[in-house]
C-alpha positions as a printed NumPy array, in Angstrom:
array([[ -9.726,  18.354, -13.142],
       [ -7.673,  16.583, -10.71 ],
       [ -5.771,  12.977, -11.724],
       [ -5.837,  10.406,  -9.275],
       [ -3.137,   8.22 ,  -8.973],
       [ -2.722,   4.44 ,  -7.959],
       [  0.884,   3.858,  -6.313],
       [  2.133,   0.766,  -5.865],
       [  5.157,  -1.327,  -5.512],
       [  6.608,  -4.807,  -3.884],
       [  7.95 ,  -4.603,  -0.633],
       [ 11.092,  -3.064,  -0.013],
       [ 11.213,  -1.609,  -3.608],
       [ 11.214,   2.279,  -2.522],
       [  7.524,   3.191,  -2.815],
       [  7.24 ,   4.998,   0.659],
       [  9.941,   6.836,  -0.874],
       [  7.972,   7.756,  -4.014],
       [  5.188,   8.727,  -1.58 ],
       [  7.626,  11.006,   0.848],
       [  8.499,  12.809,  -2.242],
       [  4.942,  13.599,  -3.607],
       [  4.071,  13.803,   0.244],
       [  7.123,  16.994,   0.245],
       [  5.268,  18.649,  -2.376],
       [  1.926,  19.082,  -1.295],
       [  0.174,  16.602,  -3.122],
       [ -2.628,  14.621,  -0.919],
       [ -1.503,  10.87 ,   0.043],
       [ -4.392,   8.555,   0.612],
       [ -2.241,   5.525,   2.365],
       [ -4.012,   2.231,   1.826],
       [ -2.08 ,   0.824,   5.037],
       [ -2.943,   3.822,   7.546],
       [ -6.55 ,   3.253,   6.958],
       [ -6.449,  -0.114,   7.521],
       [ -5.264,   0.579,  10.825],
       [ -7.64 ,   3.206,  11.536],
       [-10.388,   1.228,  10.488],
       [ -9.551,  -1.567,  13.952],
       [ -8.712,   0.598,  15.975],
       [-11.233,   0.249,  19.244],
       [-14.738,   1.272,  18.89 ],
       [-15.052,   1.338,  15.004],
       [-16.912,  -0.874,  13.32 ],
       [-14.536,  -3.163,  11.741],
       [-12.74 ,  -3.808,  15.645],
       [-16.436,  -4.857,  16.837],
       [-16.503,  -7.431,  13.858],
       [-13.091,  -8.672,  13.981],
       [-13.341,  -9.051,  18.055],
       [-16.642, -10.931,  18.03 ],
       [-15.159, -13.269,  15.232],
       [-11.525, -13.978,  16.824],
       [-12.382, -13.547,  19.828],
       [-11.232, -11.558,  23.314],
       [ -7.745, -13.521,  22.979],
       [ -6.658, -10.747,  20.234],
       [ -6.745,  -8.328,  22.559],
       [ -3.867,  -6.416,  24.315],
       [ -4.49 ,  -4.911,  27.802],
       [ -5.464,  -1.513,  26.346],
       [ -8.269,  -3.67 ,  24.445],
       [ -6.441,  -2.287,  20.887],
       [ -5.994,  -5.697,  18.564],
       [ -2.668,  -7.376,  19.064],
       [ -1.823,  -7.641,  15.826],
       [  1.152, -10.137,  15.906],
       [ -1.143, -12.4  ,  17.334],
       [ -4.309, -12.082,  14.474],
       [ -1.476, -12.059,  12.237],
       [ -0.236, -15.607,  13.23 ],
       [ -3.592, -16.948,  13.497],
       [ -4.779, -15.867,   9.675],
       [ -1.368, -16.88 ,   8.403],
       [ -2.24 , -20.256,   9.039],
       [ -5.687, -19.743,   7.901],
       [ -6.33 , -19.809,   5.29 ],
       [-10.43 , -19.122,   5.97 ],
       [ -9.635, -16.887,   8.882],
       [ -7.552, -14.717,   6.278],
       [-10.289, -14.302,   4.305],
       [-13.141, -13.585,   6.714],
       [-11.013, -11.011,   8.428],
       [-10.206,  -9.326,   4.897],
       [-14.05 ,  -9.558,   4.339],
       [-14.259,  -7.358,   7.291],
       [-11.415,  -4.607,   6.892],
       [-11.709,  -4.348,   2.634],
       [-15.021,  -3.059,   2.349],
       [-14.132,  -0.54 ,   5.646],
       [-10.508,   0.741,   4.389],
       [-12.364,   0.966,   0.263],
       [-14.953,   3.114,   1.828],
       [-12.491,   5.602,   3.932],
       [-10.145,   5.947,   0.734],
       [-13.024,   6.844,  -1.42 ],
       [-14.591,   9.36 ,   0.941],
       [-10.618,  11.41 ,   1.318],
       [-10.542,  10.741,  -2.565],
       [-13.74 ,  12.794,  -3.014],
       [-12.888,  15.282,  -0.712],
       [ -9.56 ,  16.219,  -1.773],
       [-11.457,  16.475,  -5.3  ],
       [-13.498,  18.498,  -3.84 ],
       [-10.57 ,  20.584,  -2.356],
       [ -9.807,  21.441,  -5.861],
       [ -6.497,  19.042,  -5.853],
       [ -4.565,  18.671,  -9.024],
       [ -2.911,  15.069,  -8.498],
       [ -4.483,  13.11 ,  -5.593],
       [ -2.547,  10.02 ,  -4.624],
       [ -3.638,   6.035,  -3.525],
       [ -0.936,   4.611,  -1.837],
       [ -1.989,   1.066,  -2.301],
       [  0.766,  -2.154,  -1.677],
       [ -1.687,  -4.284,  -3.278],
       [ -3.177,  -2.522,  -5.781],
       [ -3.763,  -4.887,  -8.386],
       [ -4.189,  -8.313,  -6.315],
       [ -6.836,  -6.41 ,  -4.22 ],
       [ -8.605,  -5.351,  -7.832],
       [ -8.553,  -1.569,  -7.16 ],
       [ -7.623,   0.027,  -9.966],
       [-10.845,   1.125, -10.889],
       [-10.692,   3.779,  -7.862],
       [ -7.816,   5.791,  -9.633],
       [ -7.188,   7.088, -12.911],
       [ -3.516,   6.41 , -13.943],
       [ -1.298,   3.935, -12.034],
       [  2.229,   4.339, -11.205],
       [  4.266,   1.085, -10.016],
       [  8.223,   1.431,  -8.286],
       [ 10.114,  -1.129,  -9.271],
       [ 13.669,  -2.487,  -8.502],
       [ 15.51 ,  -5.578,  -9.663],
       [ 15.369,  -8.595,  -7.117],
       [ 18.568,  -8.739,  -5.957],
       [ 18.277,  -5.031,  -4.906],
       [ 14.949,  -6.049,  -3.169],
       [ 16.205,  -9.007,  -1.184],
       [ 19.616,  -7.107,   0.051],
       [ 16.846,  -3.909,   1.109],
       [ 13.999,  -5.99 ,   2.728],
       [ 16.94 ,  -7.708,   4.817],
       [ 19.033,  -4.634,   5.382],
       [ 15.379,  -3.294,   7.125],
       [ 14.3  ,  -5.692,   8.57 ],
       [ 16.525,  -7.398,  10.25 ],
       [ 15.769, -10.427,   7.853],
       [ 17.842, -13.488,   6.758],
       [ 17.797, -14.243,   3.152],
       [ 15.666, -17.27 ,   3.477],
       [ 13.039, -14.949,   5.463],
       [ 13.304, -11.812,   2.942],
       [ 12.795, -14.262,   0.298],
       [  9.52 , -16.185,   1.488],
       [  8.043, -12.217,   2.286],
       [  8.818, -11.328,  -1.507],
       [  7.539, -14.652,  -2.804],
       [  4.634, -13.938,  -1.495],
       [  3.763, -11.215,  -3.707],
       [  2.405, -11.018,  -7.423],
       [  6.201, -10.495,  -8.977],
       [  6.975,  -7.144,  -9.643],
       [  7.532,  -8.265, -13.482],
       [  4.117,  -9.067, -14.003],
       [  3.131,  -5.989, -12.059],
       [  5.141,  -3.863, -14.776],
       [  2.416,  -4.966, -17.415],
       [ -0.483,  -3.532, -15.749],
       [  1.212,  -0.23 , -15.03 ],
       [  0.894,   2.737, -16.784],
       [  3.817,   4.078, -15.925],
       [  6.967,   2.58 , -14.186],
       [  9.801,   4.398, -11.932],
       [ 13.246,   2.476, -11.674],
       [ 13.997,   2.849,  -8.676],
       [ 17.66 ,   1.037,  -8.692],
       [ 19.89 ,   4.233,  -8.367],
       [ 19.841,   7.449,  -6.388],
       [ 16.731,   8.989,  -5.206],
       [ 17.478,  11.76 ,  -7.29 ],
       [ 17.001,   9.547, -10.347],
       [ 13.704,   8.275,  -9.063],
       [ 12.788,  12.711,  -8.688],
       [ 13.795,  13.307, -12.106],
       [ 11.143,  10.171, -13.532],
       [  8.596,  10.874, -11.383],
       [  8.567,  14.658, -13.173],
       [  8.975,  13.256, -16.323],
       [  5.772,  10.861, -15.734],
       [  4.037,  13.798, -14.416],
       [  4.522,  15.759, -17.08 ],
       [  3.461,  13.127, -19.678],
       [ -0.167,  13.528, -17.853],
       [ -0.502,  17.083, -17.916],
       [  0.68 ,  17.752, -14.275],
       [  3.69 ,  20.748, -14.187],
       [  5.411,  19.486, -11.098],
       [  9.05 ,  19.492, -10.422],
       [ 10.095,  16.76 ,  -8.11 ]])
């Protein structure tokens, strides 16, 4: 009987880490973000939608969407934002579920979601436990700018922007701290697995 497993985090809080890990060890990652960009990438279905709403304009020379440029336009929008999520939800829901089934099908033990937005996007119903990574905000700000190239100011307005990973921690079934060393975050992730059943040393 295999577990599926929501992931999920706020930006910069380690949860591509968390994902590497599991990702080490065999187990399957379905990546929420990946499929979003396979679903626009020329010639599938979503691209065709997205191109004949926005128009030509998004389009680089190799006639793949520019992506900085949608980007700016549906950050202003806020009705642009929405149609083009409209478009790519359904598309990136429907890939996720079909690897989901088929790595069930595989005879997986612990299948992974990878999804940044798991609980603003309302997807929890498509796993069966979920797992958040969480670190303090200070740590968050000093990582997202340390990345990214980011002034505080900047870091700050991306982190805003997201459902705070405090209120996050109440819809979780199970949290990893991920403040301290990466071996610390292997030695909770075992312990969580363990709690559901799953003999897995990280």
């Amino acid at each position: 009987m295999a577990i599926v497993v929501g992931l999920t985090g706020g930006i910069a809080s380690g949860k591509s880490t968390v994902s590497n890990i599991l990702r080490e060890h065999g187990v399957p990652i379905i990546d929420a973000d990946l499929e979003a960009r396979l679903a626009v990438a020329a010639g599938e279905p979503a691209y065709k939608e997205i191109v004949a709403y926005f128009g030509q304009d998004i389009l680089l020379p190799n006639q793949e969407i520019d992506r900085a440029k949608l980007g700016a336009i549906i950050f202003n929008h806020e009705e642009k934002r929405l149609k083009l999520n409209s478009i790519v939800h359904p598309d990136v829901r429907r890939r996720m579920i079909e690897k989901r089934e088929h790595a069930v099908n595989a005879g997986e033990k612990l299948i992974v979601l990878d999804i940044p937005l798991l609980f603003e996007s309302k997807l929890t119903h498509l796993v069966d436990k979920t797992l958040l990574v969480f670190v303090n905000e200070e740590v968050q700000l000093k990582r997202l700018m340390a990345r990214n190239q980011f002034t505080a100011e900047e870091a700050l307005a991306r982190i805003q922007s997201q459902m705070p990973l405090k209120d996050k921690i109440k819809l979780s079934d199970a949290i990893i701290d991920n403040n301290g060393t990466i071996e610390e975050t292997k030695k909770q992730l075992t312990a969580i697995l363990e709690q559901w059943g799953l003999d897995m040393k990280m």
